[in-house]
XYZ file of C-alpha atoms in Angstrom:
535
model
C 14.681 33.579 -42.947
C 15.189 35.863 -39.801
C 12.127 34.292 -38.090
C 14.234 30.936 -38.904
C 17.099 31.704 -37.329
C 15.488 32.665 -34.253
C 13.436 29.945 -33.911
C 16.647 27.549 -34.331
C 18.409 30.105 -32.268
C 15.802 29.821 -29.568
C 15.497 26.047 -29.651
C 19.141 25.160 -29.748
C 19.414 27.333 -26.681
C 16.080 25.532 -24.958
C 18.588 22.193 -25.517
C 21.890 23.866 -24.332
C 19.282 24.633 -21.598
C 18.399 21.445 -20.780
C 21.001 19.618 -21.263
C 22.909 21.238 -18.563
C 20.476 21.190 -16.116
C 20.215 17.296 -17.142
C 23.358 16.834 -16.650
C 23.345 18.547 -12.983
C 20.130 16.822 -11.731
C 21.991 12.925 -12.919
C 25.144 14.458 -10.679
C 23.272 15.126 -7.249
C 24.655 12.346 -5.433
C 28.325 12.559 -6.739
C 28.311 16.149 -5.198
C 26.966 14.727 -2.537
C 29.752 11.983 -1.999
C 26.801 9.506 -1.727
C 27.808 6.399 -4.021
C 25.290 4.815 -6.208
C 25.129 3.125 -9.564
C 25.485 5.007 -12.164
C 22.351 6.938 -14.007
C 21.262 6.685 -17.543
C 20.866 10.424 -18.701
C 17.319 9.761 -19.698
C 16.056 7.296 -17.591
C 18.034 7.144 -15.009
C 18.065 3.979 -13.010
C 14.486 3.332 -13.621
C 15.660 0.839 -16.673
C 17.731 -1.538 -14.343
C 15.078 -0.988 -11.585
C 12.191 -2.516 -14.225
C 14.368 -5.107 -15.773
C 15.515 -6.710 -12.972
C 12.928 -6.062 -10.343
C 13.633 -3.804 -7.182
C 14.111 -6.195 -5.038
C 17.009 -7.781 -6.302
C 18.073 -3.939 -6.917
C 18.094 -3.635 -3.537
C 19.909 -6.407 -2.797
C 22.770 -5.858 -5.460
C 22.912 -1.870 -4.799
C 23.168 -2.294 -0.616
C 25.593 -5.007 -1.028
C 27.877 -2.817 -3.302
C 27.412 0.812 -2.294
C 25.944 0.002 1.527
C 23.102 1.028 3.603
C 22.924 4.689 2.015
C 22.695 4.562 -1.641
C 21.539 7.383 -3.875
C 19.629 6.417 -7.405
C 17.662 7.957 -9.684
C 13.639 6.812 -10.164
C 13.800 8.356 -14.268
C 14.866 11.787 -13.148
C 13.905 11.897 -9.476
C 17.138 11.262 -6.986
C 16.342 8.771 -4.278
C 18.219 7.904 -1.180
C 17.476 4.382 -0.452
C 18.422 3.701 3.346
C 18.687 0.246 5.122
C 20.007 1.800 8.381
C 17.803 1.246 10.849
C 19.197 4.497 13.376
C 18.557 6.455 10.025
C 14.614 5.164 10.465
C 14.256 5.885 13.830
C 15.461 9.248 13.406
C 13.175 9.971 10.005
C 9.737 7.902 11.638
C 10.408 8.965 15.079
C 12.771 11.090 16.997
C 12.852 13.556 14.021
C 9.729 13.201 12.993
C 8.612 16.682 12.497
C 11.382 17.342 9.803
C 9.701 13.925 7.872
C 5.971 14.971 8.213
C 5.695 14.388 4.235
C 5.479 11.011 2.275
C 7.068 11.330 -1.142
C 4.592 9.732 -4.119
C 6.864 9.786 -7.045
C 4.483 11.598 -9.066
C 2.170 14.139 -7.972
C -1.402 12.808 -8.312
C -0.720 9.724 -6.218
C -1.769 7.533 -9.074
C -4.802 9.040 -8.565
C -5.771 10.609 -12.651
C -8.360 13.126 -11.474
C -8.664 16.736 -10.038
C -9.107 14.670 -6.373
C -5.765 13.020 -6.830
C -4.181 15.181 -4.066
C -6.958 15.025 -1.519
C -6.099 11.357 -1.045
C -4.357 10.789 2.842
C -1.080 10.161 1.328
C -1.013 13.373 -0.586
C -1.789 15.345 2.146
C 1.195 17.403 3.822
C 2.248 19.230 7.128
C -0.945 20.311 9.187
C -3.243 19.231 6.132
C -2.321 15.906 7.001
C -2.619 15.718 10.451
C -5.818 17.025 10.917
C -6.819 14.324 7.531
C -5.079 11.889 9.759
C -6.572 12.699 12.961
C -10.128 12.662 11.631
C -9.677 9.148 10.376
C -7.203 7.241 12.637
C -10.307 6.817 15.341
C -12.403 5.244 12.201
C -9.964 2.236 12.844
C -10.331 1.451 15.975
C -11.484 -1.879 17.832
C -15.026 -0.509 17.792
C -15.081 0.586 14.144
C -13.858 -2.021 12.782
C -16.258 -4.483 14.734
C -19.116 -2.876 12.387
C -17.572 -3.945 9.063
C -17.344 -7.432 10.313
C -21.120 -8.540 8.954
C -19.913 -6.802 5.678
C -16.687 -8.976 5.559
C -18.667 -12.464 6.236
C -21.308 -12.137 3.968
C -18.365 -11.215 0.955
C -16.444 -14.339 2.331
C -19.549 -16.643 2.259
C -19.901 -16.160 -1.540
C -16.277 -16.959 -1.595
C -16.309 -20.013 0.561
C -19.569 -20.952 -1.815
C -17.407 -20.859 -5.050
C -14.352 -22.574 -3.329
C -16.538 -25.123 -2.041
C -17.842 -26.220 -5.581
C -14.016 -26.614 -6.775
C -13.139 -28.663 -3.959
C -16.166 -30.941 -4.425
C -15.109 -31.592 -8.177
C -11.255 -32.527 -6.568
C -10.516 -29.204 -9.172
C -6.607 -27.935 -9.087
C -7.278 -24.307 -9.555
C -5.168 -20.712 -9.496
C -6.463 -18.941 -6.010
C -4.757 -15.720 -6.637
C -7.245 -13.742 -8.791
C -9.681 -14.895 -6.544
C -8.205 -13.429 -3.809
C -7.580 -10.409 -5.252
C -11.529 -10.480 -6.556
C -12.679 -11.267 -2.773
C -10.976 -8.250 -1.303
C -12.046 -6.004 -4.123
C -15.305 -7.253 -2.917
C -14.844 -6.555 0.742
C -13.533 -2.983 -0.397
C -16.311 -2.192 -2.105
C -18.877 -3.032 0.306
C -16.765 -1.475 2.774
C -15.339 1.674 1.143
C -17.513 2.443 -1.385
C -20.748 1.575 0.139
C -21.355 -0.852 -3.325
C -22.521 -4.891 -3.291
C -22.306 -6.300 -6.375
C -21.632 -9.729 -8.080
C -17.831 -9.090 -8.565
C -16.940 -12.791 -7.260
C -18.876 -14.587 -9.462
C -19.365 -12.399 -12.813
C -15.955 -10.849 -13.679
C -17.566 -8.566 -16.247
C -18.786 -6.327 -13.775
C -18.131 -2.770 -14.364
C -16.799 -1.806 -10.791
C -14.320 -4.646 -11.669
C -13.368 -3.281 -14.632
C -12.819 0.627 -13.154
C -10.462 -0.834 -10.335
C -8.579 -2.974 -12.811
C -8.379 -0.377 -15.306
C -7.191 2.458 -12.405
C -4.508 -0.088 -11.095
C -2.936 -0.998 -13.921
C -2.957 2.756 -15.123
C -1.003 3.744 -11.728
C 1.328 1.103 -11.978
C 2.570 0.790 -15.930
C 0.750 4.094 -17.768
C 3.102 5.189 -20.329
C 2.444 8.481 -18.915
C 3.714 7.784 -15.635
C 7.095 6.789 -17.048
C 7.205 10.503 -18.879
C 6.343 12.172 -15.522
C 9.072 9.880 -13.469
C 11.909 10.506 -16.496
C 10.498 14.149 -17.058
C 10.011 15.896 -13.978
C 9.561 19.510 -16.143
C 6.615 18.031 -17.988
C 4.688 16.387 -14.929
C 1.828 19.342 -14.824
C 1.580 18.828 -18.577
C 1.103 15.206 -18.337
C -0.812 15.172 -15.405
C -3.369 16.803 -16.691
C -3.287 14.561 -20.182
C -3.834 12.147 -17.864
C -6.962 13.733 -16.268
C -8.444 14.430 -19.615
C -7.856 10.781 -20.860
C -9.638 9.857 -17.740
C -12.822 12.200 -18.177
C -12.793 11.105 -22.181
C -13.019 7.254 -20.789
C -15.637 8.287 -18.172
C -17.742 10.501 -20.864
C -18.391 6.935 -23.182
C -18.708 4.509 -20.037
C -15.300 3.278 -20.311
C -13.446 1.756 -17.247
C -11.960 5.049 -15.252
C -11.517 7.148 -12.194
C -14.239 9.625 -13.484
C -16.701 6.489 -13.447
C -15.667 5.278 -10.209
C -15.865 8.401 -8.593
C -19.440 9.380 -10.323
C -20.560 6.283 -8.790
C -19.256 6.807 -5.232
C -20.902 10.841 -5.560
C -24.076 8.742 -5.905
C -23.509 6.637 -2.884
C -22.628 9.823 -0.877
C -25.421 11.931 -1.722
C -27.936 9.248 -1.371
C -26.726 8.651 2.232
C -27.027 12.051 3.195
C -30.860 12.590 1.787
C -32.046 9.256 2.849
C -30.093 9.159 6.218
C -29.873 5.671 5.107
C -26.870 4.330 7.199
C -24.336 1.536 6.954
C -22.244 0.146 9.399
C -19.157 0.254 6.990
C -16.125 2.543 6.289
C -17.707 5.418 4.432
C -20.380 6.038 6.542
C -17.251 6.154 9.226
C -15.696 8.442 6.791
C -18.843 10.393 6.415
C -19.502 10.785 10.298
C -15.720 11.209 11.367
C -14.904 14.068 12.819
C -12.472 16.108 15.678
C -12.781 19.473 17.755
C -10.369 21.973 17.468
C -9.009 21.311 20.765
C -8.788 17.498 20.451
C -6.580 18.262 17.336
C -4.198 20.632 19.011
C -3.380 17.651 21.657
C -2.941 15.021 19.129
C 0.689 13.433 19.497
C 2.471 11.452 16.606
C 1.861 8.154 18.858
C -1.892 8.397 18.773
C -1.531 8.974 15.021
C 0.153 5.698 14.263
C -1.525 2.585 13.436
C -0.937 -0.325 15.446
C -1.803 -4.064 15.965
C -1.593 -3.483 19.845
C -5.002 -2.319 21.504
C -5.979 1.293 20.138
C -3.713 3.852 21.242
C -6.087 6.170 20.165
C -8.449 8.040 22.349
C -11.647 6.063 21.899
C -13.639 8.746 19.929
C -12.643 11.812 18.490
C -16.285 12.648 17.767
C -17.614 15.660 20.215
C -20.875 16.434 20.450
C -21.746 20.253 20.136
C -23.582 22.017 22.753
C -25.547 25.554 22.490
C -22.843 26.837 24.738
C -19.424 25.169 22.767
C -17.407 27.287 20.566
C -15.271 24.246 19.630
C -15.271 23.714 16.153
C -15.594 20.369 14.436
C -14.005 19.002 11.804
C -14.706 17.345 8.809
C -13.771 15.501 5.398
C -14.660 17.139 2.829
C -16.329 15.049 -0.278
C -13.470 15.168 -2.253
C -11.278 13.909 0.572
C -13.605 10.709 1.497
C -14.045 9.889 -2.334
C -10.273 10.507 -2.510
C -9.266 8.051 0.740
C -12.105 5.737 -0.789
C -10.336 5.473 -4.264
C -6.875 4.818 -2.621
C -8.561 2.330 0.039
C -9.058 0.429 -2.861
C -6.374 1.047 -5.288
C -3.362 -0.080 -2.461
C -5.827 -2.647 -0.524
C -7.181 -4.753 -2.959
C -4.247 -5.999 -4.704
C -1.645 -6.121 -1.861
C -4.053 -7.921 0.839
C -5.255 -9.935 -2.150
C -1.090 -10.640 -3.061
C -0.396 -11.460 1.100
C -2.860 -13.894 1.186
C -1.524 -15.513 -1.836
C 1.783 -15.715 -0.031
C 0.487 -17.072 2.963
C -1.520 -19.546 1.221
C 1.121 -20.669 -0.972
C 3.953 -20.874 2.287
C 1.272 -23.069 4.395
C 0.972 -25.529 1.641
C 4.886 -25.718 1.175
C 4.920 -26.173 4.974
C 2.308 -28.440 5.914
C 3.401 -28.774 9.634
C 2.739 -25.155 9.965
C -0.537 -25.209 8.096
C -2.018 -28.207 11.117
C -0.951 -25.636 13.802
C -2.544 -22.761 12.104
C -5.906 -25.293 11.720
C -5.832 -26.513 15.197
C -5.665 -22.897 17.011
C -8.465 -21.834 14.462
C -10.784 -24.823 15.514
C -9.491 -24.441 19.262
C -11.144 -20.722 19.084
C -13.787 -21.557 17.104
C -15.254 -24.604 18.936
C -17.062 -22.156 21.390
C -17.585 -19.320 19.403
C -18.518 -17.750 16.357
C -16.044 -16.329 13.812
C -15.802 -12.281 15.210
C -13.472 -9.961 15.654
C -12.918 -10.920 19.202
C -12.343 -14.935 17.763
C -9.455 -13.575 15.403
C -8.090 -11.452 17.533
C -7.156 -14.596 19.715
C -5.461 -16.172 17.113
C -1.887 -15.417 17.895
C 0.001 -18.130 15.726
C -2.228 -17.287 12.792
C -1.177 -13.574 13.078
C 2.412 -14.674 13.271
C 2.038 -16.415 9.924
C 0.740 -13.532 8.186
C 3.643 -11.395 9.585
C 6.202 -13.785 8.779
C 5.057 -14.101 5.303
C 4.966 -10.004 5.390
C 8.531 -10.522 5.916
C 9.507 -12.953 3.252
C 6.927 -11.565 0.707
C 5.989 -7.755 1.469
C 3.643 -7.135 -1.396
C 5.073 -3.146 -1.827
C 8.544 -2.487 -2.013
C 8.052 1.533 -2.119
C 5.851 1.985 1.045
C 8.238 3.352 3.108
C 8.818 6.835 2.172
C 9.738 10.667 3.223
C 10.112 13.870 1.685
C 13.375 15.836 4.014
C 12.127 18.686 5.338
C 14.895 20.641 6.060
C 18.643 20.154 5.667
C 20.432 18.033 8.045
C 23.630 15.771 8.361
C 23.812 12.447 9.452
C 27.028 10.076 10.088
C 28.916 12.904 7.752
C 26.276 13.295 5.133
C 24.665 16.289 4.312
C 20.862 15.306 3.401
C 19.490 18.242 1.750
C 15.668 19.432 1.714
C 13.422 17.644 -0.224
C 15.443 14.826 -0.970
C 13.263 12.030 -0.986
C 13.883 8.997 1.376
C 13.134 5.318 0.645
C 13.551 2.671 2.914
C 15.101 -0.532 1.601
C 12.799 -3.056 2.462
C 13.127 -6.255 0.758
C 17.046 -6.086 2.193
C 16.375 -4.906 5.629
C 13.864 -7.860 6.197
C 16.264 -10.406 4.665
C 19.653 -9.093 6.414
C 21.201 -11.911 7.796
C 23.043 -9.632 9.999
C 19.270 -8.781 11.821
C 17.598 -12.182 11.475
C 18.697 -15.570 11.801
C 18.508 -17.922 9.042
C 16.455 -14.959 7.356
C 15.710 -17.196 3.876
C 13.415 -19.734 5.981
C 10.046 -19.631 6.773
C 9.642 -19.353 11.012
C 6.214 -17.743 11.683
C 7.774 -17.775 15.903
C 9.992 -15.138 15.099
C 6.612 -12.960 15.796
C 5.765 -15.340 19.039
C 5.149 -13.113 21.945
C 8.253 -14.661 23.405
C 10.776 -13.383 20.594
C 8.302 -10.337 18.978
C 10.333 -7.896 21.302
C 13.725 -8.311 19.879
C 12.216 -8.070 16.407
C 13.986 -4.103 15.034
C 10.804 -2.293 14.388
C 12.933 -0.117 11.428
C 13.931 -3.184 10.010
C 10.702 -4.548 9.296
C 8.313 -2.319 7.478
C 5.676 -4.017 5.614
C 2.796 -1.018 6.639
C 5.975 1.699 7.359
C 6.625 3.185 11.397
C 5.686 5.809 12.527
C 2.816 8.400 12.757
C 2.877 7.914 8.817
C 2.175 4.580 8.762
C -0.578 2.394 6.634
C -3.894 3.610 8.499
C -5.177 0.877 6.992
C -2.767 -2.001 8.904
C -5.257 -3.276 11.459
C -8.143 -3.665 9.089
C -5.766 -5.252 6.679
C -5.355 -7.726 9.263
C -8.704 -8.228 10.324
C -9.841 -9.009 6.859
C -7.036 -11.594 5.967
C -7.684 -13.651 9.210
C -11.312 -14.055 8.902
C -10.561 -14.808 5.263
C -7.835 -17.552 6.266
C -9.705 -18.563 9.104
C -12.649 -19.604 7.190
C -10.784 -21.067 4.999
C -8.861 -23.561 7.391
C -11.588 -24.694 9.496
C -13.004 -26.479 6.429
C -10.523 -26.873 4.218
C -6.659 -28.502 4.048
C -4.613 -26.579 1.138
C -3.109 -29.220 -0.917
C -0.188 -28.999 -3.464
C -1.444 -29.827 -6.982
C 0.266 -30.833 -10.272
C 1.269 -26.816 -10.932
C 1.950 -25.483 -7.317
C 5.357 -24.253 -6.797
C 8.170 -25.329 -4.305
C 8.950 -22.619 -2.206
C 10.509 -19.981 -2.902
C 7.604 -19.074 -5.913
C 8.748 -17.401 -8.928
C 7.955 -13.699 -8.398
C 7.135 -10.403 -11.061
C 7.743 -6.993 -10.204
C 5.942 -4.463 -11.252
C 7.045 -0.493 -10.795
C 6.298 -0.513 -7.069
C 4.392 -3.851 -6.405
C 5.341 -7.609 -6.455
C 3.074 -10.591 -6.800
C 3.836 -14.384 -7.686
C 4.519 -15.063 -11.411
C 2.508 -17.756 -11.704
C -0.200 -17.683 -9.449
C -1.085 -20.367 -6.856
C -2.256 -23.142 -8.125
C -3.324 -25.693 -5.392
C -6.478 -28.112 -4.326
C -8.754 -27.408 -2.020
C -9.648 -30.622 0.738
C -12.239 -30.812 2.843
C -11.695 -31.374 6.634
């Protein structure tokens, strides 16, 4: 009886506990005087956010509480900011006090012990000298040796499409997309060719699905987001799940990453090189003093000519005491992992969009086509061909606009308290930029609803608000992965439109397409159906 009453004396106190502490974390923002809709005591705003899709969240939260609204992702508060001066203060002038990317939950999406090696993990020095390493790995002369890579995954493509146009075939071109850059990924980032395009069984198919969908929708990552106390707990359920699923073969990180240990250790025996992104990974490196002279402005991705120094690799003489730096295994299995996991299905979603906007506007498709053929009647298809293809570039940045496939990219972790237009922002509040309404806000575009790829001509790309429009974040923090992102989706378009016309069929959608959202992504409901013609 007395070991009774303590137990229910104990629990009911664990609950009292609880409950108050619940009740103070779903109050942050009313102490803060930041408005907000009001929080479920479980879930927070998480519900609302799944139901009806963040985007029009966005748009209905902005609209009535303005550019500064506080809401709760399950138990996690959020400030979600469409004030551009707020951006440039966080991504720039600040920057120092916004070094840190908040993830939502710990591992990154990422269920295994390497979860926080991945780039985005990585915090204060730890990612800067991460960053540092790779940033050079993307520049114009990197990226030039993945371009054999890319053709020869496109040319299986351009085989399969060519078979569907022959037989005048209305078919669905997103999950072949989305199979075509998992290819390109893989032969890129993880050093693996297989026959992903054509056989859908494959087992490296199955391990990305599988890992996607578990980052995205896990029941487990719902616990973790509405039960911030239990995160460690669940995490590592999560981790064994993963190493169970591994242990009999099935679809998981623990495969994925077995496989890519193989890859790694083989290259370093055999000294068997590739031209491609891991071996870049693998050879990457930076001297002690290089790093201590690296600014935020060489560490951020951009679309302009590098702004990087053009190697960060030093070679060591008998007399230098510099020390080099390295990734660690880990870190490039890690970055290899998230390469995949965030490229594959957001390039593969953009060029959905694009496709699907170029057959809604045909007038725009015929001037992509006829600067495509102009560059191509001399020369091969190259980095330097796409890379002269302005209009086609505006396209895909329009359609970035419209159609950003992440919602959640943008984010920071505060570092330290500070105030801003009469708001105290405390440490560690995380920061998400709102960027479904900042791209749409009438009040910084014109006639922002319709599709006008000059808004990015070199004419008008300088008045363009560089904190308004986000699709790869600002900033030293920004998608490393931006240019290459680019690079792939023009020689993928490219090839495309110097054969081929895309043609509305019997099941393609008027513009604007129906869209789902998932917990941080968006892609269009129903696919793209269209026809492929021959030119």
């Amino acid at each position: 009886m007395i070991e009774n009453a303590i137990f229910f004396t104990l629990l009911f106190l664990f609950v009292f506990l609880w409950y108050r502490k619940r009740k103070n974390d779903m109050t942050f923002f009313e102490r803060l005087n930041i408005p907000g809709p009001k929080p479920h005591f479980i879930t927070g705003n998480l519900s609302e956010y799944s139901e009806k899709g963040f985007a029009k969240c966005q748009l209905e939260w902005t609209e009535k509480y303005g550019n500064i609204v506080g809401y709760y992702l399950g138990a996690k508060p959020i400030l979600l900011v469409s004030d551009s001066d707020f951006w440039k203060l966080v991504q720039i002038k600040d920057f120092e006090n916004f070094v840190d990317r908040e993830l939502f939950i710990s591992d990154g999406g990422i269920p295994h012990k390497y979860g926080r090696e991945t780039l985005s993990s990585k915090k204060g020095m730890q990612w800067k000298n991460a960053r540092s390493i790779l940033s050079p790995g993307f520049s114009t002369n990197k990226l030039k040796q993945t371009v054999p890579l890319v053709e020869d995954a496109i040319k299986v493509f351009l085989d399969i499409i060519w078979k569907k146009a022959n037989n005048k075939e209305e078919f669905n071109i997103f999950p072949m997309y989305h199979t075509l850059t998992m290819d390109i990924i893989g032969r890129t980032a993880f050093g693996v060719r297989t026959n992903i395009q054509k056989n859908p069984e494959d087992i490296f198919v199955k391990n990305v699905k599988y890992i996607s969908s578990d980052t995205v929708s896990s029941k487990t990552v719902w616990l973790i987001l509405c039960f911030k106390e239990l995160e460690v707990i669940l995490s590592i359920l999560r981790i064994i799940i993963d190493k169970i699923r591994g242990f009999f073969g099935l679809p998981s990180m623990e495969l994925l990453f077995k496989n890519l240990n193989d890859v790694i250790q083989s290259r370093k025996m055999n000294k068997n090189f590739r031209q491609d992104l891991l071996q870049i990974m693998l050879d990457a490196n930076i001297s002690s003093e290089e790093l201590q002279n690296i600014t935020g402005e060489k560490l951020t991705a951009s679309l302009n000519p590098d702004n990087i120094s053009k190697s960060s690799t030093v070679k060591q003489t008998s007399n230098s005491t510099s020390k080099l730096h390295y990734l660690t295994n880990p870190e490039i299995m890690a970055n290899s992992a998230v390469f995949m996991v965030a490229g594959y299905e957001t390039t593969g979603a953009t060029l959905s969009f694009v496709t699907h906007l170029l057959m809604n506007y045909p007038e725009i498709q015929e001037k992509v086509r006829k600067e495509i053929n102009v560059v191509l009647e001399n020369e091969e298809l190259s980095y330097s061909a796409v890379s002269k293809m302005q209009y086609l570039n505006q396209v895909i940045s329009e359609s970035l606009r419209l159609y950003p496939p992440v919602l959640t990219v943008t984010t920071r972790k505060v570092g330290k308290t500070f105030t801003y237009k009469n708001l105290t922002i405390p440490k560690d509040l995380a920061l998400q930029q709102a960027i479904w309404k900042s791209q749409r806000d009438p009040e910084i575009w014109q006639d922002p609803e319709s599709f006008d790829p000059d808004r990015f001509s070199p004419e008008r790309k300088d008045s363009i608000d560089p904190y308004a429009y986000q699709p790869f974040g600002n900033g030293p923090r920004n998608c490393i992965g931006m240019r290459f992102a680019f690079l792939v989706m023009k020689m993928i378009l490219a090839s495309l439109l110097r054969s081929f016309r895309f043609v509305p069929g019997e099941n393609t959608e008027k513009d604007p397409p129906q869209l789902e959202f998932r917990l941080f992504q968006m892609k269009p409901l129903n696919g793209i159906n269209l026809k492929m013609v021959s030119v």
